[in-house]
Amino acid sequence: AIGVLQLAERIRRLNEPARASTPETDLWFHIGAICARRGGKRGGPECRLNLPARSARVQLEPQDLELILQELMENAAKAEATVVSVGGLVPDDGSAVFFVEDDGEGIPDGEQEKIFESWYFNFPGGTGLGLAVVERIVTQAGGAARAVRLKKGLRIEITLPVILLAAGADAEEEE
């Protein structure tokens, strides 16, 4: 679980002056690795991956990406999801979009924007800070976060600007 100390440290780092450069992260590679590490968690929902073959590099700290995914997956577990789908796509607009979609309880209609506000929580024992921190990390990276209510469950979409797109390993071998 994301602890209060981990969130406090992340909030402290968010309030520091911006560094000259943030490392580039291979988005799909890191998402796959994070999900593989989390996949064996006892009692958690099943995780299904559907990521693009071509690489998308974004300007985001790997630990920030891990915090984002950890928060979204833990919220899915708290919503009693049995399956969490993590996927991505690369539209033609210079961005990369990844999503975490679950089949849990979802959120009430009209709450899609509120869930990213500080102190909003929908689960007993929540701090109301997790998704606010997620949204702030994404915004500082030049991206956007949005929630989409599903018939059953919730989908959180994270859009980030892409620094570099490259063909996946399969495409490189064919050349």
Short mmCIF file of N, CA and C in Angstrom, two decimals:
data_model
loop_
_atom_site.label_atom_id
_atom_site.label_comp_id
_atom_site.label_asym_id
_atom_site.label_seq_id
_atom_site.Cartn_x
_atom_site.Cartn_y
_atom_site.Cartn_z
N ALA A 1 0.84 -1.19 0.00
CA ALA A 1 0.00 0.00 0.00
C ALA A 1 0.88 1.25 0.00
N ILE A 2 0.39 2.26 -0.65
CA ILE A 2 1.11 3.52 -0.63
C ILE A 2 0.93 4.11 0.76
N GLY A 3 2.03 4.30 1.45
CA GLY A 3 1.96 4.84 2.79
C GLY A 3 1.91 6.35 2.79
N VAL A 4 1.50 6.87 3.91
CA VAL A 4 1.41 8.32 4.07
C VAL A 4 2.80 8.94 3.92
N LEU A 5 3.83 8.26 4.44
CA LEU A 5 5.19 8.81 4.32
C LEU A 5 5.64 8.86 2.86
N GLN A 6 5.30 7.83 2.09
CA GLN A 6 5.66 7.83 0.66
C GLN A 6 4.94 8.97 -0.06
N LEU A 7 3.67 9.16 0.24
CA LEU A 7 2.93 10.27 -0.38
C LEU A 7 3.50 11.61 0.06
N ALA A 8 3.83 11.74 1.34
CA ALA A 8 4.39 13.00 1.83
C ALA A 8 5.71 13.31 1.13
N GLU A 9 6.56 12.30 0.95
CA GLU A 9 7.83 12.50 0.25
C GLU A 9 7.58 12.93 -1.19
N ARG A 10 6.62 12.32 -1.84
CA ARG A 10 6.31 12.67 -3.23
C ARG A 10 5.77 14.10 -3.31
N ILE A 11 4.93 14.49 -2.38
CA ILE A 11 4.40 15.86 -2.36
C ILE A 11 5.54 16.84 -2.14
N ARG A 12 6.47 16.50 -1.23
CA ARG A 12 7.63 17.37 -1.00
C ARG A 12 8.42 17.55 -2.28
N ARG A 13 8.66 16.44 -3.01
CA ARG A 13 9.42 16.52 -4.26
C ARG A 13 8.67 17.32 -5.31
N LEU A 14 7.33 17.23 -5.34
CA LEU A 14 6.55 17.99 -6.31
C LEU A 14 6.66 19.49 -6.07
N ASN A 15 6.90 19.88 -4.82
CA ASN A 15 6.98 21.29 -4.49
C ASN A 15 8.39 21.86 -4.62
N GLU A 16 9.37 21.01 -4.91
CA GLU A 16 10.73 21.49 -5.13
C GLU A 16 10.81 22.18 -6.48
N PRO A 17 11.78 23.10 -6.65
CA PRO A 17 11.96 23.70 -7.97
C PRO A 17 12.26 22.63 -9.00
N ALA A 18 11.80 22.86 -10.21
CA ALA A 18 12.00 21.87 -11.28
C ALA A 18 13.49 21.67 -11.55
N ARG A 19 13.86 20.43 -11.79
CA ARG A 19 15.25 20.14 -12.13
C ARG A 19 15.48 20.49 -13.60
N ALA A 20 16.74 20.65 -13.94
CA ALA A 20 17.08 21.01 -15.31
C ALA A 20 16.55 19.98 -16.30
N SER A 21 16.60 18.70 -15.93
CA SER A 21 16.10 17.69 -16.85
C SER A 21 15.53 16.51 -16.07
N THR A 22 14.51 15.94 -16.62
CA THR A 22 13.90 14.74 -16.08
C THR A 22 14.28 13.62 -17.03
N PRO A 23 14.63 12.46 -16.51
CA PRO A 23 15.05 11.39 -17.41
C PRO A 23 13.92 10.93 -18.33
N GLU A 24 14.32 10.44 -19.48
CA GLU A 24 13.35 9.85 -20.40
C GLU A 24 13.08 8.43 -19.95
N THR A 25 11.85 8.03 -20.03
CA THR A 25 11.43 6.70 -19.61
C THR A 25 10.73 6.02 -20.78
N ASP A 26 11.08 4.77 -21.03
CA ASP A 26 10.37 3.97 -22.02
C ASP A 26 9.06 3.53 -21.36
N LEU A 27 7.99 4.20 -21.72
CA LEU A 27 6.70 4.04 -21.05
C LEU A 27 6.22 2.60 -21.04
N TRP A 28 6.15 1.96 -22.20
CA TRP A 28 5.57 0.61 -22.27
C TRP A 28 6.46 -0.41 -21.56
N PHE A 29 7.77 -0.27 -21.69
CA PHE A 29 8.68 -1.19 -21.02
C PHE A 29 8.48 -1.12 -19.51
N HIS A 30 8.47 0.11 -18.97
CA HIS A 30 8.34 0.27 -17.52
C HIS A 30 6.97 -0.16 -17.02
N ILE A 31 5.92 0.12 -17.76
CA ILE A 31 4.59 -0.33 -17.34
C ILE A 31 4.56 -1.86 -17.29
N GLY A 32 5.10 -2.51 -18.31
CA GLY A 32 5.14 -3.97 -18.32
C GLY A 32 5.91 -4.54 -17.14
N ALA A 33 7.06 -3.94 -16.84
CA ALA A 33 7.89 -4.41 -15.72
C ALA A 33 7.19 -4.21 -14.38
N ILE A 34 6.56 -3.07 -14.21
CA ILE A 34 5.85 -2.78 -12.96
C ILE A 34 4.69 -3.76 -12.77
N CYS A 35 3.93 -3.97 -13.83
CA CYS A 35 2.79 -4.89 -13.73
C CYS A 35 3.25 -6.33 -13.48
N ALA A 36 4.37 -6.71 -14.07
CA ALA A 36 4.91 -8.06 -13.84
C ALA A 36 5.29 -8.24 -12.37
N ARG A 37 5.89 -7.20 -11.78
CA ARG A 37 6.26 -7.28 -10.35
C ARG A 37 5.03 -7.34 -9.46
N ARG A 38 3.99 -6.62 -9.83
CA ARG A 38 2.78 -6.55 -9.01
C ARG A 38 1.83 -7.71 -9.28
N GLY A 39 2.02 -8.40 -10.39
CA GLY A 39 1.08 -9.43 -10.81
C GLY A 39 0.86 -10.55 -9.83
N GLY A 40 1.84 -10.86 -9.02
CA GLY A 40 1.71 -11.97 -8.10
C GLY A 40 1.19 -11.59 -6.73
N LYS A 41 0.70 -10.37 -6.55
CA LYS A 41 0.21 -9.93 -5.24
C LYS A 41 -0.98 -10.78 -4.81
N ARG A 42 -0.89 -11.34 -3.64
CA ARG A 42 -1.97 -12.17 -3.11
C ARG A 42 -3.21 -11.34 -2.85
N GLY A 43 -4.35 -11.90 -3.25
CA GLY A 43 -5.62 -11.27 -2.95
C GLY A 43 -5.97 -10.09 -3.85
N GLY A 44 -5.06 -9.68 -4.71
CA GLY A 44 -5.33 -8.56 -5.60
C GLY A 44 -6.00 -9.02 -6.87
N PRO A 45 -6.50 -8.08 -7.65
CA PRO A 45 -7.15 -8.44 -8.90
C PRO A 45 -6.15 -8.98 -9.93
N GLU A 46 -6.65 -9.77 -10.86
CA GLU A 46 -5.85 -10.25 -11.98
C GLU A 46 -5.49 -9.05 -12.85
N CYS A 47 -4.24 -9.00 -13.33
CA CYS A 47 -3.79 -7.89 -14.17
C CYS A 47 -3.59 -8.38 -15.60
N ARG A 48 -4.24 -7.71 -16.55
CA ARG A 48 -4.09 -8.03 -17.97
C ARG A 48 -3.43 -6.86 -18.67
N LEU A 49 -2.40 -7.16 -19.46
CA LEU A 49 -1.66 -6.12 -20.18
C LEU A 49 -2.00 -6.13 -21.67
N ASN A 50 -2.12 -4.96 -22.25
CA ASN A 50 -2.31 -4.81 -23.68
C ASN A 50 -1.59 -3.52 -24.09
N LEU A 51 -0.29 -3.64 -24.37
CA LEU A 51 0.54 -2.47 -24.66
C LEU A 51 1.00 -2.49 -26.11
N PRO A 52 1.21 -1.30 -26.69
CA PRO A 52 1.69 -1.22 -28.08
C PRO A 52 3.08 -1.84 -28.24
N ALA A 53 3.37 -2.30 -29.45
CA ALA A 53 4.68 -2.91 -29.74
C ALA A 53 5.77 -1.85 -29.84
N ARG A 54 5.43 -0.67 -30.37
CA ARG A 54 6.49 0.32 -30.55
C ARG A 54 6.72 1.10 -29.26
N SER A 55 7.95 1.49 -29.07
CA SER A 55 8.39 2.17 -27.86
C SER A 55 7.91 3.62 -27.86
N ALA A 56 7.54 4.11 -26.69
CA ALA A 56 7.18 5.52 -26.52
C ALA A 56 7.98 6.05 -25.33
N ARG A 57 8.87 6.98 -25.59
CA ARG A 57 9.68 7.57 -24.53
C ARG A 57 9.01 8.86 -24.08
N VAL A 58 8.89 9.00 -22.75
CA VAL A 58 8.26 10.18 -22.16
C VAL A 58 9.20 10.75 -21.10
N GLN A 59 9.00 12.00 -20.76
CA GLN A 59 9.83 12.64 -19.75
C GLN A 59 9.13 12.50 -18.41
N LEU A 60 9.46 11.41 -17.71
CA LEU A 60 8.82 11.09 -16.44
C LEU A 60 9.77 10.19 -15.66
N GLU A 61 9.94 10.48 -14.39
CA GLU A 61 10.77 9.65 -13.52
C GLU A 61 10.17 8.25 -13.44
N PRO A 62 10.98 7.19 -13.57
CA PRO A 62 10.44 5.83 -13.44
C PRO A 62 9.71 5.61 -12.11
N GLN A 63 10.21 6.19 -11.01
CA GLN A 63 9.53 6.00 -9.73
C GLN A 63 8.18 6.72 -9.70
N ASP A 64 8.04 7.79 -10.48
CA ASP A 64 6.75 8.47 -10.56
C ASP A 64 5.75 7.59 -11.32
N LEU A 65 6.21 6.96 -12.40
CA LEU A 65 5.35 6.05 -13.14
C LEU A 65 4.92 4.89 -12.24
N GLU A 66 5.85 4.38 -11.45
CA GLU A 66 5.52 3.29 -10.53
C GLU A 66 4.49 3.75 -9.50
N LEU A 67 4.65 4.95 -8.96
CA LEU A 67 3.70 5.47 -7.98
C LEU A 67 2.31 5.61 -8.62
N ILE A 68 2.25 6.11 -9.85
CA ILE A 68 0.98 6.27 -10.56
C ILE A 68 0.29 4.91 -10.70
N LEU A 69 1.01 3.94 -11.23
CA LEU A 69 0.41 2.62 -11.43
C LEU A 69 0.02 1.96 -10.12
N GLN A 70 0.87 2.09 -9.12
CA GLN A 70 0.58 1.51 -7.82
C GLN A 70 -0.70 2.10 -7.26
N GLU A 71 -0.85 3.40 -7.32
CA GLU A 71 -2.06 4.06 -6.81
C GLU A 71 -3.31 3.59 -7.56
N LEU A 72 -3.22 3.55 -8.89
CA LEU A 72 -4.39 3.15 -9.69
C LEU A 72 -4.76 1.69 -9.45
N MET A 73 -3.76 0.84 -9.33
CA MET A 73 -4.04 -0.58 -9.11
C MET A 73 -4.57 -0.84 -7.69
N GLU A 74 -4.04 -0.12 -6.72
CA GLU A 74 -4.54 -0.28 -5.35
C GLU A 74 -5.97 0.24 -5.22
N ASN A 75 -6.28 1.33 -5.92
CA ASN A 75 -7.67 1.81 -5.90
C ASN A 75 -8.61 0.78 -6.52
N ALA A 76 -8.16 0.12 -7.58
CA ALA A 76 -8.97 -0.93 -8.20
C ALA A 76 -9.22 -2.07 -7.21
N ALA A 77 -8.19 -2.45 -6.46
CA ALA A 77 -8.34 -3.51 -5.47
C ALA A 77 -9.32 -3.09 -4.37
N LYS A 78 -9.23 -1.82 -3.93
CA LYS A 78 -10.15 -1.32 -2.90
C LYS A 78 -11.58 -1.28 -3.41
N ALA A 79 -11.74 -1.12 -4.73
CA ALA A 79 -13.08 -1.09 -5.33
C ALA A 79 -13.59 -2.51 -5.61
N GLU A 80 -12.86 -3.50 -5.07
CA GLU A 80 -13.24 -4.91 -5.21
C GLU A 80 -13.24 -5.40 -6.65
N ALA A 81 -12.31 -4.89 -7.43
CA ALA A 81 -12.15 -5.35 -8.81
C ALA A 81 -11.60 -6.77 -8.81
N THR A 82 -12.03 -7.56 -9.77
CA THR A 82 -11.47 -8.90 -9.95
C THR A 82 -10.45 -8.91 -11.08
N VAL A 83 -10.58 -7.96 -12.02
CA VAL A 83 -9.68 -7.86 -13.16
C VAL A 83 -9.30 -6.40 -13.35
N VAL A 84 -8.01 -6.15 -13.57
CA VAL A 84 -7.52 -4.82 -13.93
C VAL A 84 -6.82 -4.96 -15.27
N SER A 85 -7.24 -4.15 -16.23
CA SER A 85 -6.60 -4.12 -17.55
C SER A 85 -5.73 -2.88 -17.63
N VAL A 86 -4.50 -3.08 -18.02
CA VAL A 86 -3.57 -1.97 -18.21
C VAL A 86 -3.20 -1.99 -19.69
N GLY A 87 -3.49 -0.90 -20.36
CA GLY A 87 -3.25 -0.85 -21.78
C GLY A 87 -2.72 0.50 -22.21
N GLY A 88 -2.44 0.59 -23.50
CA GLY A 88 -1.92 1.84 -24.02
C GLY A 88 -2.15 1.96 -25.49
N LEU A 89 -2.02 3.19 -25.95
CA LEU A 89 -2.11 3.46 -27.38
C LEU A 89 -1.31 4.71 -27.68
N VAL A 90 -0.95 4.85 -28.95
CA VAL A 90 -0.17 6.01 -29.38
C VAL A 90 -0.94 6.67 -30.52
N PRO A 91 -1.77 7.67 -30.19
CA PRO A 91 -2.48 8.38 -31.27
C PRO A 91 -1.48 9.16 -32.13
N ASP A 92 -1.95 9.72 -33.22
CA ASP A 92 -1.09 10.46 -34.13
C ASP A 92 -0.86 11.92 -33.72
N ASP A 93 -1.11 12.25 -32.45
CA ASP A 93 -1.00 13.64 -32.02
C ASP A 93 0.24 13.93 -31.18
N GLY A 94 1.22 13.01 -31.17
CA GLY A 94 2.44 13.24 -30.40
C GLY A 94 2.31 12.89 -28.94
N SER A 95 1.31 12.10 -28.58
CA SER A 95 1.12 11.70 -27.19
C SER A 95 1.09 10.18 -27.07
N ALA A 96 1.18 9.74 -25.85
CA ALA A 96 0.98 8.34 -25.53
C ALA A 96 -0.10 8.31 -24.44
N VAL A 97 -1.00 7.36 -24.54
CA VAL A 97 -2.08 7.23 -23.57
C VAL A 97 -1.99 5.85 -22.95
N PHE A 98 -1.93 5.80 -21.63
CA PHE A 98 -2.08 4.50 -20.98
C PHE A 98 -3.26 4.57 -20.04
N PHE A 99 -3.85 3.43 -19.81
CA PHE A 99 -5.03 3.40 -18.96
C PHE A 99 -4.98 2.22 -18.02
N VAL A 100 -5.68 2.39 -16.92
CA VAL A 100 -5.92 1.32 -15.96
C VAL A 100 -7.43 1.25 -15.83
N GLU A 101 -7.96 0.09 -16.18
CA GLU A 101 -9.41 -0.10 -16.22
C GLU A 101 -9.76 -1.28 -15.33
N ASP A 102 -10.79 -1.11 -14.49
CA ASP A 102 -11.16 -2.20 -13.59
C ASP A 102 -12.65 -2.50 -13.67
N ASP A 103 -13.02 -3.62 -13.09
CA ASP A 103 -14.43 -4.03 -13.06
C ASP A 103 -15.00 -3.91 -11.64
N GLY A 104 -14.45 -2.98 -10.88
CA GLY A 104 -14.88 -2.79 -9.48
C GLY A 104 -16.15 -1.95 -9.37
N GLU A 105 -16.32 -1.35 -8.20
CA GLU A 105 -17.52 -0.59 -7.88
C GLU A 105 -17.68 0.70 -8.69
N GLY A 106 -16.61 1.25 -9.18
CA GLY A 106 -16.70 2.50 -9.92
C GLY A 106 -16.91 3.69 -8.99
N ILE A 107 -17.34 4.80 -9.58
CA ILE A 107 -17.60 6.01 -8.81
C ILE A 107 -18.98 6.54 -9.19
N PRO A 108 -19.58 7.35 -8.31
CA PRO A 108 -20.89 7.91 -8.64
C PRO A 108 -20.82 8.83 -9.86
N ASP A 109 -21.92 8.92 -10.58
CA ASP A 109 -22.01 9.81 -11.74
C ASP A 109 -21.69 11.24 -11.31
N GLY A 110 -20.93 11.94 -12.12
CA GLY A 110 -20.57 13.33 -11.83
C GLY A 110 -19.32 13.49 -10.98
N GLU A 111 -18.71 12.40 -10.55
CA GLU A 111 -17.53 12.47 -9.69
C GLU A 111 -16.22 12.37 -10.46
N GLN A 112 -16.28 12.23 -11.80
CA GLN A 112 -15.08 11.96 -12.59
C GLN A 112 -13.97 12.98 -12.36
N GLU A 113 -14.30 14.25 -12.27
CA GLU A 113 -13.25 15.25 -12.07
C GLU A 113 -12.90 15.42 -10.60
N LYS A 114 -13.85 15.18 -9.73
CA LYS A 114 -13.62 15.36 -8.29
C LYS A 114 -12.60 14.39 -7.73
N ILE A 115 -12.48 13.18 -8.32
CA ILE A 115 -11.59 12.19 -7.73
C ILE A 115 -10.13 12.61 -7.74
N PHE A 116 -9.77 13.59 -8.56
CA PHE A 116 -8.39 14.07 -8.62
C PHE A 116 -8.14 15.24 -7.67
N GLU A 117 -9.15 15.65 -6.93
CA GLU A 117 -9.00 16.75 -5.98
C GLU A 117 -8.44 16.22 -4.66
N SER A 118 -7.62 17.04 -4.00
CA SER A 118 -7.10 16.66 -2.69
C SER A 118 -8.26 16.46 -1.72
N TRP A 119 -8.11 15.46 -0.88
CA TRP A 119 -9.04 15.10 0.20
C TRP A 119 -10.29 14.39 -0.29
N TYR A 120 -10.39 14.08 -1.58
CA TYR A 120 -11.53 13.28 -2.06
C TYR A 120 -11.17 11.81 -1.88
N PHE A 121 -12.02 11.07 -1.22
CA PHE A 121 -11.82 9.63 -1.17
C PHE A 121 -13.16 8.92 -1.16
N ASN A 122 -13.14 7.73 -1.70
CA ASN A 122 -14.36 6.95 -1.89
C ASN A 122 -14.30 5.63 -1.13
N PHE A 123 -13.20 5.43 -0.36
CA PHE A 123 -13.01 4.18 0.36
C PHE A 123 -12.74 4.47 1.83
N PRO A 124 -13.25 3.65 2.72
CA PRO A 124 -12.92 3.82 4.14
C PRO A 124 -11.41 3.75 4.34
N GLY A 125 -10.89 4.64 5.16
CA GLY A 125 -9.46 4.63 5.44
C GLY A 125 -8.61 5.33 4.40
N GLY A 126 -9.22 5.89 3.36
CA GLY A 126 -8.46 6.60 2.34
C GLY A 126 -7.98 7.94 2.85
N THR A 127 -6.90 8.44 2.25
CA THR A 127 -6.38 9.75 2.65
C THR A 127 -6.91 10.87 1.76
N GLY A 128 -7.37 10.51 0.56
CA GLY A 128 -7.80 11.54 -0.37
C GLY A 128 -6.65 12.24 -1.04
N LEU A 129 -5.45 11.69 -0.97
CA LEU A 129 -4.28 12.33 -1.57
C LEU A 129 -3.75 11.59 -2.79
N GLY A 130 -3.96 10.29 -2.87
CA GLY A 130 -3.34 9.47 -3.91
C GLY A 130 -3.59 9.96 -5.32
N LEU A 131 -4.85 10.11 -5.71
CA LEU A 131 -5.15 10.54 -7.08
C LEU A 131 -4.81 12.01 -7.31
N ALA A 132 -4.82 12.82 -6.25
CA ALA A 132 -4.39 14.21 -6.39
C ALA A 132 -2.90 14.26 -6.72
N VAL A 133 -2.11 13.40 -6.09
CA VAL A 133 -0.68 13.32 -6.38
C VAL A 133 -0.47 12.80 -7.80
N VAL A 134 -1.23 11.77 -8.18
CA VAL A 134 -1.14 11.23 -9.55
C VAL A 134 -1.38 12.35 -10.56
N GLU A 135 -2.45 13.09 -10.38
CA GLU A 135 -2.80 14.16 -11.32
C GLU A 135 -1.72 15.23 -11.37
N ARG A 136 -1.14 15.54 -10.24
CA ARG A 136 -0.10 16.57 -10.21
C ARG A 136 1.17 16.10 -10.91
N ILE A 137 1.57 14.84 -10.71
CA ILE A 137 2.74 14.29 -11.40
C ILE A 137 2.53 14.35 -12.91
N VAL A 138 1.34 13.92 -13.34
CA VAL A 138 1.03 13.88 -14.77
C VAL A 138 1.02 15.28 -15.35
N THR A 139 0.43 16.23 -14.65
CA THR A 139 0.37 17.62 -15.12
C THR A 139 1.77 18.22 -15.22
N GLN A 140 2.62 17.95 -14.24
CA GLN A 140 3.99 18.48 -14.28
C GLN A 140 4.78 17.88 -15.44
N ALA A 141 4.39 16.69 -15.88
CA ALA A 141 5.06 16.07 -17.03
C ALA A 141 4.45 16.54 -18.34
N GLY A 142 3.52 17.49 -18.28
CA GLY A 142 2.90 18.04 -19.49
C GLY A 142 1.72 17.23 -19.99
N GLY A 143 1.21 16.34 -19.14
CA GLY A 143 0.11 15.48 -19.55
C GLY A 143 -1.20 15.80 -18.87
N ALA A 144 -2.12 14.86 -18.97
CA ALA A 144 -3.44 15.02 -18.38
C ALA A 144 -3.95 13.67 -17.88
N ALA A 145 -4.77 13.72 -16.85
CA ALA A 145 -5.40 12.52 -16.31
C ALA A 145 -6.91 12.72 -16.37
N ARG A 146 -7.61 11.64 -16.69
CA ARG A 146 -9.07 11.75 -16.68
C ARG A 146 -9.68 10.41 -16.29
N ALA A 147 -10.84 10.49 -15.69
CA ALA A 147 -11.57 9.29 -15.27
C ALA A 147 -12.78 9.11 -16.16
N VAL A 148 -13.04 7.87 -16.52
CA VAL A 148 -14.19 7.53 -17.37
C VAL A 148 -14.99 6.46 -16.64
N ARG A 149 -16.25 6.77 -16.34
CA ARG A 149 -17.12 5.77 -15.73
C ARG A 149 -17.47 4.70 -16.76
N LEU A 150 -17.46 3.47 -16.34
CA LEU A 150 -17.83 2.36 -17.19
C LEU A 150 -19.14 1.77 -16.70
N LYS A 151 -19.73 0.93 -17.50
CA LYS A 151 -20.96 0.25 -17.08
C LYS A 151 -20.71 -0.43 -15.74
N LYS A 152 -19.57 -1.08 -15.62
CA LYS A 152 -19.13 -1.66 -14.35
C LYS A 152 -17.65 -1.33 -14.20
N GLY A 153 -17.35 -0.48 -13.26
CA GLY A 153 -15.96 -0.15 -13.00
C GLY A 153 -15.58 1.25 -13.43
N LEU A 154 -14.28 1.45 -13.54
CA LEU A 154 -13.71 2.77 -13.82
C LEU A 154 -12.48 2.62 -14.69
N ARG A 155 -12.26 3.60 -15.53
CA ARG A 155 -11.07 3.64 -16.38
C ARG A 155 -10.40 4.99 -16.12
N ILE A 156 -9.12 4.93 -15.74
CA ILE A 156 -8.32 6.14 -15.58
C ILE A 156 -7.37 6.19 -16.77
N GLU A 157 -7.40 7.29 -17.51
CA GLU A 157 -6.54 7.48 -18.68
C GLU A 157 -5.50 8.55 -18.36
N ILE A 158 -4.27 8.22 -18.67
CA ILE A 158 -3.15 9.15 -18.48
C ILE A 158 -2.57 9.43 -19.87
N THR A 159 -2.55 10.70 -20.24
CA THR A 159 -1.99 11.11 -21.52
C THR A 159 -0.70 11.89 -21.25
N LEU A 160 0.37 11.50 -21.92
CA LEU A 160 1.67 12.15 -21.75
C LEU A 160 2.25 12.50 -23.11
N PRO A 161 2.95 13.63 -23.20
CA PRO A 161 3.63 13.95 -24.46
C PRO A 161 4.78 12.98 -24.71
N VAL A 162 4.91 12.57 -25.96
CA VAL A 162 5.97 11.64 -26.34
C VAL A 162 7.19 12.41 -26.81
N ILE A 163 8.36 11.98 -26.34
CA ILE A 163 9.62 12.59 -26.77
C ILE A 163 10.11 11.86 -28.02
N LEU A 164 9.97 10.54 -28.02
CA LEU A 164 10.48 9.74 -29.12
C LEU A 164 9.64 8.49 -29.28
N LEU A 165 9.26 8.20 -30.51
CA LEU A 165 8.58 6.94 -30.84
C LEU A 165 9.55 6.09 -31.63
N ALA A 166 9.58 4.83 -31.33
CA ALA A 166 10.44 3.90 -32.06
C ALA A 166 9.69 2.62 -32.30
N ALA A 167 10.04 1.95 -33.36
CA ALA A 167 9.41 0.67 -33.66
C ALA A 167 9.76 -0.31 -32.56
N GLY A 168 8.88 -1.26 -32.31
CA GLY A 168 9.11 -2.28 -31.30
C GLY A 168 10.19 -3.26 -31.75
N ALA A 169 10.57 -4.14 -30.87
CA ALA A 169 11.64 -5.11 -31.15
C ALA A 169 11.31 -5.95 -32.37
N ASP A 170 10.05 -6.35 -32.53
CA ASP A 170 9.66 -7.18 -33.67
C ASP A 170 9.91 -6.46 -34.99
N ALA A 171 9.55 -5.16 -35.03
CA ALA A 171 9.72 -4.39 -36.27
C ALA A 171 11.20 -4.20 -36.59
N GLU A 172 12.03 -4.01 -35.56
CA GLU A 172 13.46 -3.80 -35.78
C GLU A 172 14.11 -5.05 -36.36
N GLU A 173 13.65 -6.23 -35.93
CA GLU A 173 14.24 -7.46 -36.43
C GLU A 173 13.91 -7.70 -37.89
N GLU A 174 12.78 -7.18 -38.36
CA GLU A 174 12.35 -7.39 -39.74
C GLU A 174 13.17 -6.56 -40.72
N GLU A 175 13.76 -5.45 -40.28
CA GLU A 175 14.49 -4.55 -41.18
C GLU A 175 15.79 -5.11 -41.65
#
